Short mmCIF file of C-alpha atoms in Angstrom, two decimals:
data_model
loop_
_atom_site.label_atom_id
_atom_site.label_comp_id
_atom_site.label_asym_id
_atom_site.label_seq_id
_atom_site.Cartn_x
_atom_site.Cartn_y
_atom_site.Cartn_z
CA UNK A 1 25.46 21.03 24.52
CA UNK A 2 24.11 18.86 21.96
CA UNK A 3 20.70 16.95 21.89
CA UNK A 4 19.37 13.75 20.60
CA UNK A 5 15.70 13.21 20.24
CA UNK A 6 13.56 10.43 19.39
CA UNK A 7 9.84 10.56 18.85
CA UNK A 8 7.72 7.61 19.74
CA UNK A 9 4.13 6.57 19.47
CA UNK A 10 3.38 8.59 22.94
CA UNK A 11 6.02 10.93 23.82
CA UNK A 12 8.88 13.17 22.64
CA UNK A 13 12.21 12.27 24.33
CA UNK A 14 15.33 14.34 24.37
CA UNK A 15 18.57 14.00 26.07
CA UNK A 16 21.16 16.80 26.24
CA UNK A 17 24.46 15.83 26.53
CA UNK A 18 28.33 16.91 26.16
CA UNK A 19 30.60 14.30 24.94
CA UNK A 20 29.28 11.05 26.33
CA UNK A 21 27.88 12.68 29.39
CA UNK A 22 24.43 13.40 29.92
CA UNK A 23 23.35 16.80 31.10
CA UNK A 24 19.56 16.77 30.97
CA UNK A 25 16.56 14.76 30.21
CA UNK A 26 13.28 15.88 29.17
CA UNK A 27 9.84 14.50 27.67
CA UNK A 28 6.66 15.83 26.31
CA UNK A 29 3.54 13.69 25.82
CA UNK A 30 2.00 12.91 22.64
CA UNK A 31 -1.73 11.87 22.14
CA UNK A 32 -2.42 8.91 20.20
CA UNK A 33 -2.22 8.90 16.42
CA UNK A 34 0.27 11.78 16.28
CA UNK A 35 2.89 9.16 15.09
CA UNK A 36 2.35 5.72 13.47
CA UNK A 37 4.91 3.20 12.40
CA UNK A 38 7.75 5.87 12.16
CA UNK A 39 5.44 8.16 10.19
CA UNK A 40 4.23 11.48 11.26
CA UNK A 41 0.55 11.66 11.07
CA UNK A 42 -0.13 15.24 12.32
CA UNK A 43 2.67 17.29 11.50
CA UNK A 44 1.10 20.76 12.46
CA UNK A 45 0.22 19.30 16.09
CA UNK A 46 3.86 17.68 16.50
CA UNK A 47 5.28 20.87 15.75
CA UNK A 48 3.03 22.60 18.32
CA UNK A 49 4.49 20.19 20.89
CA UNK A 50 8.23 20.71 19.72
CA UNK A 51 7.61 24.37 20.13
CA UNK A 52 6.34 24.02 23.51
CA UNK A 53 9.03 21.80 24.65
CA UNK A 54 11.53 24.21 23.13
CA UNK A 55 9.76 27.09 25.19
CA UNK A 56 10.13 24.72 28.49
CA UNK A 57 13.75 23.65 27.96
CA UNK A 58 15.57 26.32 25.70
CA UNK A 59 19.06 24.99 26.44
CA UNK A 60 18.35 21.67 25.01
CA UNK A 61 17.90 23.51 21.57
CA UNK A 62 20.50 25.92 21.47
CA UNK A 63 23.21 23.48 20.32
CA UNK A 64 23.11 20.88 17.44
CA UNK A 65 20.05 18.81 17.50
CA UNK A 66 19.93 15.25 15.89
CA UNK A 67 16.82 13.19 15.47
CA UNK A 68 16.81 9.07 15.53
CA UNK A 69 13.82 7.45 13.71
CA UNK A 70 12.46 3.99 13.79
CA UNK A 71 9.58 1.94 11.94
CA UNK A 72 9.18 -0.71 9.56
CA UNK A 73 8.52 2.12 6.91
CA UNK A 74 12.37 2.61 7.35
CA UNK A 75 13.67 -0.36 5.12
CA UNK A 76 17.11 -1.69 6.23
CA UNK A 77 18.74 -4.98 4.95
CA UNK A 78 22.25 -6.52 5.40
CA UNK A 79 23.66 -6.76 1.86
CA UNK A 80 26.91 -8.80 0.84
CA UNK A 81 29.00 -6.77 -1.60
CA UNK A 82 32.52 -6.62 -3.06
CA UNK A 83 34.78 -3.40 -2.67
CA UNK A 84 32.82 -0.57 -4.58
CA UNK A 85 33.11 3.14 -4.76
CA UNK A 86 30.38 5.36 -2.82
CA UNK A 87 28.31 5.97 -5.70
CA UNK A 88 28.49 2.10 -6.59
CA UNK A 89 27.40 1.41 -2.68
CA UNK A 90 24.62 3.38 -3.17
CA UNK A 91 23.34 2.09 -6.33
CA UNK A 92 23.51 -1.43 -4.88
CA UNK A 93 21.07 -0.38 -2.13
CA UNK A 94 18.73 1.36 -4.85
CA UNK A 95 18.75 -1.98 -6.84
CA UNK A 96 17.92 -3.97 -3.85
CA UNK A 97 15.00 -1.60 -2.48
CA UNK A 98 13.84 -1.04 -6.14
CA UNK A 99 10.73 -3.27 -5.74
CA UNK A 100 9.77 -1.69 -2.42
CA UNK A 101 8.93 1.77 -3.93
CA UNK A 102 7.00 2.89 -7.10
CA UNK A 103 9.61 5.36 -8.20
CA UNK A 104 13.25 5.15 -7.72
CA UNK A 105 13.57 8.70 -7.74
CA UNK A 106 11.95 8.94 -4.60
CA UNK A 107 14.25 6.54 -2.79
CA UNK A 108 16.49 7.81 -0.31
CA UNK A 109 19.28 5.29 -0.18
CA UNK A 110 22.17 5.18 2.48
CA UNK A 111 24.56 2.39 3.67
CA UNK A 112 26.93 1.62 6.63
CA UNK A 113 30.04 -0.69 6.19
CA UNK A 114 29.89 -3.29 8.76
CA UNK A 115 33.42 -4.69 8.05
CA UNK A 116 33.02 -8.18 7.11
CA UNK A 117 32.34 -7.88 3.33
CA UNK A 118 28.89 -6.72 4.06
CA UNK A 119 26.90 -3.20 4.50
CA UNK A 120 23.75 -2.12 6.12
CA UNK A 121 21.40 -0.75 3.48
CA UNK A 122 18.86 1.63 4.32
CA UNK A 123 15.96 3.07 2.02
CA UNK A 124 13.37 5.37 2.90
CA UNK A 125 10.75 7.34 0.97
CA UNK A 126 11.93 10.92 0.52
CA UNK A 127 8.55 12.38 1.52
CA UNK A 128 8.97 10.65 4.87
CA UNK A 129 12.55 12.41 5.38
CA UNK A 130 11.14 15.69 4.18
CA UNK A 131 8.36 15.44 6.94
CA UNK A 132 10.78 15.10 9.68
CA UNK A 133 12.82 17.91 8.50
CA UNK A 134 9.88 20.21 7.71
CA UNK A 135 7.96 19.73 11.03
CA UNK A 136 11.06 20.52 13.27
CA UNK A 137 11.72 23.56 11.11
CA UNK A 138 8.18 24.59 11.58
CA UNK A 139 8.93 24.47 15.39
CA UNK A 140 12.10 26.52 14.68
CA UNK A 141 14.39 23.70 15.21
CA UNK A 142 16.91 22.96 12.56
CA UNK A 143 18.25 19.34 12.45
CA UNK A 144 21.86 18.51 12.16
CA UNK A 145 21.27 14.86 11.18
CA UNK A 146 18.57 12.24 11.01
CA UNK A 147 19.75 8.88 12.51
CA UNK A 148 18.42 5.48 11.83
CA UNK A 149 17.60 3.38 14.93
CA UNK A 150 18.40 -0.13 13.53
CA UNK A 151 21.74 0.92 12.59
CA UNK A 152 22.51 2.18 16.17
CA UNK A 153 21.68 -1.52 17.36
CA UNK A 154 24.72 -2.85 14.96
CA UNK A 155 27.01 -0.08 16.40
CA UNK A 156 26.09 -1.07 19.86
CA UNK A 157 26.88 -4.80 19.18
CA UNK A 158 30.19 -3.87 17.08
CA UNK A 159 31.50 -1.52 20.07
CA UNK A 160 30.53 -4.16 23.03
CA UNK A 161 32.71 -7.21 23.61
CA UNK A 162 30.48 -9.12 25.84
CA UNK A 163 27.58 -8.86 23.06
CA UNK A 164 29.93 -10.60 20.73
CA UNK A 165 30.75 -13.93 22.67
CA UNK A 166 27.87 -16.09 21.99
CA UNK A 167 24.48 -16.23 20.35
CA UNK A 168 22.24 -13.35 21.70
CA UNK A 169 18.90 -11.58 21.36
CA UNK A 170 18.59 -7.76 21.59
CA UNK A 171 14.87 -6.97 22.32
CA UNK A 172 13.97 -3.28 21.98
CA UNK A 173 10.53 -2.50 23.37
CA UNK A 174 8.77 0.82 21.88
CA UNK A 175 5.18 0.99 23.05
CA UNK A 176 3.07 -1.74 21.65
CA UNK A 177 5.94 -2.70 19.15
CA UNK A 178 9.07 -4.98 19.98
CA UNK A 179 12.25 -5.05 17.67
CA UNK A 180 14.16 -8.29 18.20
CA UNK A 181 17.65 -8.94 16.63
CA UNK A 182 19.69 -12.06 16.64
CA UNK A 183 23.37 -11.76 16.71
CA UNK A 184 25.85 -14.77 16.51
CA UNK A 185 29.09 -13.76 17.77
CA UNK A 186 28.45 -10.13 16.63
CA UNK A 187 27.04 -11.26 13.28
CA UNK A 188 23.33 -10.24 12.73
CA UNK A 189 21.39 -13.28 11.24
CA UNK A 190 17.69 -12.03 11.45
CA UNK A 191 15.70 -8.98 12.81
CA UNK A 192 12.15 -9.02 13.09
CA UNK A 193 9.22 -6.91 14.63
CA UNK A 194 6.56 -8.09 16.71
CA UNK A 195 3.30 -6.40 17.64
CA UNK A 196 2.37 -6.64 21.32
CA UNK A 197 -1.50 -6.71 21.95
CA UNK A 198 -3.32 -6.65 25.27
CA UNK A 199 -3.88 -3.92 28.15
CA UNK A 200 -2.61 -6.20 30.85
CA UNK A 201 1.07 -6.56 31.73
CA UNK A 202 0.52 -10.56 31.72
CA UNK A 203 -0.56 -10.50 28.38
CA UNK A 204 2.32 -8.37 27.14
CA UNK A 205 4.97 -10.54 29.15
CA UNK A 206 3.36 -13.83 27.63
CA UNK A 207 3.83 -12.55 24.08
CA UNK A 208 7.48 -11.63 25.00
CA UNK A 209 8.12 -14.94 26.19
CA UNK A 210 6.65 -16.54 23.39
CA UNK A 211 8.52 -14.36 20.69
CA UNK A 212 11.87 -15.56 22.48
CA UNK A 213 10.44 -19.36 21.76
CA UNK A 214 10.25 -18.73 18.15
CA UNK A 215 13.42 -17.00 17.77
CA UNK A 216 15.01 -19.96 19.65
CA UNK A 217 13.21 -22.31 17.08
CA UNK A 218 14.63 -20.38 14.39
CA UNK A 219 18.24 -20.32 15.51
CA UNK A 220 18.02 -24.13 16.24
CA UNK A 221 16.21 -24.77 12.55
CA UNK A 222 19.43 -22.80 11.11
CA UNK A 223 22.23 -25.13 12.83
CA UNK A 224 23.62 -21.92 14.70
CA UNK A 225 24.70 -22.12 18.53
CA UNK A 226 21.73 -21.88 20.74
CA UNK A 227 20.78 -18.60 22.29
CA UNK A 228 22.42 -18.12 25.80
CA UNK A 229 21.49 -14.49 26.45
CA UNK A 230 18.34 -12.49 25.64
CA UNK A 231 18.64 -8.70 26.43
CA UNK A 232 15.87 -5.96 26.54
CA UNK A 233 15.81 -2.47 26.24
CA UNK A 234 12.80 0.07 26.93
CA UNK A 235 11.67 -2.18 29.97
CA UNK A 236 11.48 -0.64 33.65
CA UNK A 237 13.29 -2.77 36.36
CA UNK A 238 9.87 -3.62 37.71
CA UNK A 239 8.79 -5.42 34.65
CA UNK A 240 12.00 -6.96 34.12
CA UNK A 241 11.60 -8.89 37.49
CA UNK A 242 8.26 -9.93 36.29
CA UNK A 243 9.76 -11.20 32.92
CA UNK A 244 12.47 -13.02 34.68
CA UNK A 245 10.10 -14.85 36.57
CA UNK A 246 7.86 -15.93 33.53
CA UNK A 247 11.30 -17.29 31.96
CA UNK A 248 10.61 -20.92 30.92
CA UNK A 249 13.57 -21.16 28.54
CA UNK A 250 16.18 -23.45 29.97
CA UNK A 251 19.75 -22.42 29.11
CA UNK A 252 18.62 -18.82 28.27
CA UNK A 253 19.23 -16.10 30.55
CA UNK A 254 16.90 -12.76 30.46
CA UNK A 255 18.12 -9.44 31.49
CA UNK A 256 17.79 -5.81 31.15
CA UNK A 257 20.66 -3.93 29.19
CA UNK A 258 21.93 -0.91 30.71
CA UNK A 259 23.13 1.45 28.15
CA UNK A 260 24.00 4.42 30.37
CA UNK A 261 25.32 5.05 33.92
CA UNK A 262 25.68 8.37 35.25
CA UNK A 263 24.62 11.08 37.52
CA UNK A 264 21.41 11.71 35.43
CA UNK A 265 18.97 8.85 34.92
CA UNK A 266 17.79 7.93 31.73
CA UNK A 267 14.44 6.57 31.39
CA UNK A 268 14.04 3.14 29.77
CA UNK A 269 11.82 4.47 26.85
CA UNK A 270 14.71 6.91 25.99
CA UNK A 271 16.82 3.85 24.46
CA UNK A 272 16.94 5.27 20.79
CA UNK A 273 17.90 8.62 22.17
CA UNK A 274 20.56 7.37 24.23
CA UNK A 275 21.93 5.13 21.37
CA UNK A 276 21.97 7.94 19.23
CA UNK A 277 23.85 10.13 21.92
CA UNK A 278 26.55 7.13 22.04
CA UNK A 279 26.82 5.96 18.40
CA UNK A 280 24.85 8.46 16.12
CA UNK A 281 28.05 10.73 15.21
CA UNK A 282 29.48 8.29 12.51
CA UNK A 283 26.15 6.47 11.69
CA UNK A 284 23.68 6.61 8.65
CA UNK A 285 22.45 10.24 8.17
CA UNK A 286 19.19 10.67 6.26
CA UNK A 287 19.50 14.52 5.68
CA UNK A 288 22.74 13.84 3.69
CA UNK A 289 21.33 10.96 1.98
CA UNK A 290 18.38 13.27 0.90
CA UNK A 291 20.78 15.72 -0.35
CA UNK A 292 22.74 12.67 -2.04
CA UNK A 293 19.44 11.77 -3.79
CA UNK A 294 18.90 15.33 -5.40
CA UNK A 295 22.38 15.13 -6.84
CA UNK A 296 21.48 11.58 -8.33
CA UNK A 297 18.20 12.57 -9.89
CA UNK A 298 20.00 15.61 -11.34
CA UNK A 299 22.65 13.45 -12.82
CA UNK A 300 19.95 11.39 -14.47
CA UNK A 301 18.31 14.26 -16.67
CA UNK A 302 19.43 14.77 -20.11
CA UNK A 303 22.37 17.23 -20.76
CA UNK A 304 21.05 20.59 -22.39
CA UNK A 305 24.00 20.02 -25.18
CA UNK A 306 21.17 21.10 -27.59
CA UNK A 307 21.81 24.82 -26.38
CA UNK A 308 25.07 25.61 -28.10
CA UNK A 309 24.11 23.17 -31.10
CA UNK A 310 20.90 25.52 -31.70
CA UNK A 311 23.01 28.56 -31.47
CA UNK A 312 25.40 27.08 -34.23
CA UNK A 313 22.39 26.30 -36.06
CA UNK A 314 20.34 29.59 -35.80
CA UNK A 315 23.66 31.16 -36.93
CA UNK A 316 23.81 29.08 -40.15
CA UNK A 317 20.25 29.68 -40.72
CA UNK A 318 20.92 33.46 -40.56
CA UNK A 319 23.76 33.22 -43.08
CA UNK A 320 21.95 31.11 -45.27
CA UNK A 321 18.82 33.77 -45.11
CA UNK A 322 21.17 36.56 -45.97
CA UNK A 323 22.68 34.89 -48.98
CA UNK A 324 19.31 33.77 -50.17
CA UNK A 325 18.06 37.35 -49.93
CA UNK A 326 20.93 38.71 -52.00
CA UNK A 327 20.02 36.05 -54.51
CA UNK A 328 16.35 36.41 -54.61
CA UNK A 329 16.51 39.10 -57.03
CA UNK A 330 18.36 36.97 -59.47
CA UNK A 331 15.86 34.11 -59.14
CA UNK A 332 12.48 36.01 -59.38
CA UNK A 333 12.31 35.49 -63.09
CA UNK A 334 12.64 31.93 -62.97
CA UNK A 335 9.91 31.32 -60.22
CA UNK A 336 7.01 31.23 -62.46
CA UNK A 337 8.71 28.56 -64.72
CA UNK A 338 9.71 26.41 -61.80
CA UNK A 339 6.17 26.83 -60.07
CA UNK A 340 4.73 25.54 -63.46
CA UNK A 341 6.98 22.43 -63.54
CA UNK A 342 6.11 21.59 -59.96
CA UNK A 343 2.42 21.61 -60.58
CA UNK A 344 2.37 19.77 -63.83
CA UNK A 345 -0.02 16.76 -63.37
CA UNK A 346 2.33 14.31 -64.67
CA UNK A 347 5.23 15.28 -62.10
CA UNK A 348 2.67 15.35 -59.19
CA UNK A 349 1.47 11.88 -59.97
CA UNK A 350 5.31 10.69 -60.18
CA UNK A 351 6.04 12.40 -57.01
CA UNK A 352 3.06 10.62 -55.31
CA UNK A 353 4.04 7.12 -56.62
CA UNK A 354 7.64 7.80 -55.32
CA UNK A 355 6.39 8.66 -51.80
CA UNK A 356 4.22 5.61 -51.90
CA UNK A 357 7.22 3.42 -52.56
CA UNK A 358 9.17 4.96 -49.90
CA UNK A 359 6.65 4.55 -47.19
CA UNK A 360 6.26 0.96 -48.11
CA UNK A 361 9.98 0.22 -48.00
CA UNK A 362 10.10 1.83 -44.75
CA UNK A 363 7.34 -0.45 -43.33
CA UNK A 364 9.18 -3.37 -44.71
CA UNK A 365 12.75 -2.28 -42.98
CA UNK A 366 10.69 -1.72 -39.72
CA UNK A 367 9.06 -5.11 -39.55
CA UNK A 368 12.20 -6.65 -40.52
CA UNK A 369 13.98 -4.74 -37.89
CA UNK A 370 11.11 -5.74 -35.10
CA UNK A 371 11.30 -9.29 -36.24
CA UNK A 372 15.06 -9.33 -35.80
CA UNK A 373 14.74 -7.64 -32.36
CA UNK A 374 12.31 -10.15 -31.34
CA UNK A 375 14.31 -13.16 -32.10
CA UNK A 376 17.36 -11.56 -30.33
CA UNK A 377 15.13 -11.06 -27.09
CA UNK A 378 13.74 -14.39 -27.04
CA UNK A 379 17.29 -15.91 -27.45
CA UNK A 380 18.38 -13.74 -24.44
CA UNK A 381 15.55 -15.60 -22.24
CA UNK A 382 16.56 -18.47 -20.04
CA UNK A 383 13.98 -21.39 -20.48
CA UNK A 384 11.92 -22.22 -17.76
CA UNK A 385 9.59 -25.39 -17.80
CA UNK A 386 6.05 -25.19 -16.83
CA UNK A 387 7.01 -28.51 -14.78
CA UNK A 388 9.43 -26.48 -12.51
CA UNK A 389 6.59 -23.67 -11.84
CA UNK A 390 4.09 -26.39 -10.94
CA UNK A 391 6.72 -28.10 -8.59
CA UNK A 392 7.54 -24.78 -6.75
CA UNK A 393 3.70 -24.18 -6.28
CA UNK A 394 1.93 -27.46 -5.58
CA UNK A 395 4.70 -30.54 -6.20
CA UNK A 396 6.98 -29.91 -3.35
CA UNK A 397 4.78 -32.07 -0.82
CA UNK A 398 5.27 -29.34 1.96
CA UNK A 399 2.25 -27.81 4.03
CA UNK A 400 2.93 -24.19 3.02
CA UNK A 401 0.55 -21.44 1.88
CA UNK A 402 2.25 -19.71 -1.08
CA UNK A 403 1.00 -15.85 -0.94
CA UNK A 404 3.00 -14.39 -3.75
CA UNK A 405 4.98 -15.71 -6.66
CA UNK A 406 7.23 -13.59 -9.04
CA UNK A 407 9.29 -14.95 -11.99
CA UNK A 408 11.87 -13.04 -13.43
CA UNK A 409 12.69 -14.30 -16.96
CA UNK A 410 15.76 -12.21 -17.52
CA UNK A 411 17.66 -13.62 -14.63
CA UNK A 412 15.86 -17.05 -14.18
CA UNK A 413 14.98 -16.42 -10.60
CA UNK A 414 11.75 -16.80 -8.61
CA UNK A 415 10.86 -15.08 -5.58
CA UNK A 416 8.06 -16.89 -3.35
CA UNK A 417 6.37 -15.53 -0.28
CA UNK A 418 4.57 -18.09 2.00
CA UNK A 419 3.30 -18.70 5.57
CA UNK A 420 2.96 -22.19 7.63
CA UNK A 421 2.01 -23.20 10.71
CA UNK A 422 5.55 -23.96 12.19
CA UNK A 423 8.72 -22.33 11.91
CA UNK A 424 10.64 -25.58 10.52
CA UNK A 425 8.38 -25.85 7.51
CA UNK A 426 10.39 -22.98 5.60
CA UNK A 427 13.73 -24.95 5.83
CA UNK A 428 11.88 -27.92 4.73
CA UNK A 429 10.16 -26.39 1.91
CA UNK A 430 13.76 -25.11 0.80
CA UNK A 431 15.18 -28.82 1.23
CA UNK A 432 12.17 -30.25 -0.92
CA UNK A 433 13.06 -27.78 -3.62
CA UNK A 434 16.56 -29.10 -3.87
CA UNK A 435 15.30 -32.61 -3.63
CA UNK A 436 13.14 -32.32 -6.56
CA UNK A 437 15.75 -30.71 -8.83
CA UNK A 438 14.01 -27.74 -9.49
CA UNK A 439 16.43 -25.26 -7.63
CA UNK A 440 20.09 -24.52 -8.39
CA UNK A 441 20.39 -22.34 -5.47
CA UNK A 442 17.82 -21.17 -2.90
CA UNK A 443 18.25 -17.80 -0.79
CA UNK A 444 16.23 -18.24 2.42
CA UNK A 445 15.94 -14.84 4.27
CA UNK A 446 14.41 -16.32 7.55
CA UNK A 447 10.75 -16.06 9.00
CA UNK A 448 8.47 -13.80 10.89
CA UNK A 449 5.93 -14.56 13.58
CA UNK A 450 2.47 -13.11 13.31
CA UNK A 451 -1.07 -13.88 14.37
CA UNK A 452 -1.68 -16.17 11.43
CA UNK A 453 1.47 -18.16 11.94
CA UNK A 454 5.02 -18.10 10.50
CA UNK A 455 5.79 -16.26 7.23
CA UNK A 456 8.97 -16.45 5.13
CA UNK A 457 10.42 -15.85 1.82
CA UNK A 458 12.83 -17.36 -0.62
CA UNK A 459 14.67 -16.42 -3.69
CA UNK A 460 15.00 -19.37 -5.89
CA UNK A 461 17.76 -19.79 -8.91
CA UNK A 462 16.07 -22.17 -11.11
CA UNK A 463 18.10 -25.43 -12.20
CA UNK A 464 17.55 -24.66 -16.05
CA UNK A 465 18.35 -27.40 -18.62
CA UNK A 466 19.38 -26.71 -22.30
CA UNK A 467 16.35 -26.57 -24.71
CA UNK A 468 13.79 -26.49 -22.07
CA UNK A 469 10.83 -24.73 -23.15
CA UNK A 470 8.65 -22.55 -21.09
#
């Protein structure tokens, strides 16, 4: 029997299974603060809970144990790529997540081919992966794999026909967080996490209903077919009835998505563990990706070619020393004469003048080389007019609040993060950039909803003109 484990913010959930049949389901409560956003905050205490669970349910831990993890600290992104080798795919993921981590040597990169000219890239800090493996090891449990929850949602849609028929939303509730993914005929166009606040169910249900409104507005603004179905995971039957009663979206049916039907009942909150049981065998494995990172780091270290070179050099020196030792007796008589010549004041003065001349010549060559390199570097830069920057920040005429601005001179690209009061303002801002002629192309990655409004980000390829000064 194999076991699939998911550690949520408030409990450990384990499913023991054979093939695709569930044999046993177990859970263990966790106090608040043990886990946060997919990160282990109290590793010793979590190890104690795992040890206790292993003692209570020994049969669950005799076979292979795999862990599924989720949280905003586990970065995932859909990337368009040509056909590449395995190492090239990994490098593509590292390049895309390079700005999300201080040292790329700490980035555990992995990917899953989606079959439509795209891959799902995943990036995690190696300390986070190590914390999972070390905590389970402390409890005497060896993990056979660490799977990624977001990737399992893709696998669910890819293998379920009725989820590929129209525009749908998959909503996965996990404590006070809801992960929502929009799929248009099986193709994911957006994924967002929503923080749910409130102690009363009415407050939570109202926020879930509002989130669906925001997602529907996004789909309409992007000219996709309207949402027809919103599925929910991690919700009880009673809460689903209440949520259906609050549904105010005409044309959108809301319902609970059942992942497994068998003799053993799986609690709603065990959704990730169940998805791992069904689709985790061929998914992203962060343990394998962690080993891949070690090989990548080792490959970047300088080769120790100097060892054989130094050995040969030492042998040559020994030979020369032996030869010189044999000749030493013949030259002792000439040493005094040579020393007198070397210490002659006229010779010392001439040598000093020669050294000064060599140093001045080297300085001239160095300055000349630096000047040439500076000219080559400036010629390689694209010209970006200050007018363009002003139009991107202020002259677009759209009511947006720009929170970050990053211009890459080497590529002629500008990344902008902004927020607005309405979900339709992001596309309007993109249209304005085209209209004023500042953008050759704009990559719009969608928006996210928060307490302060709607946030979005765009990547602008500047419409540069020949001879335009920065």
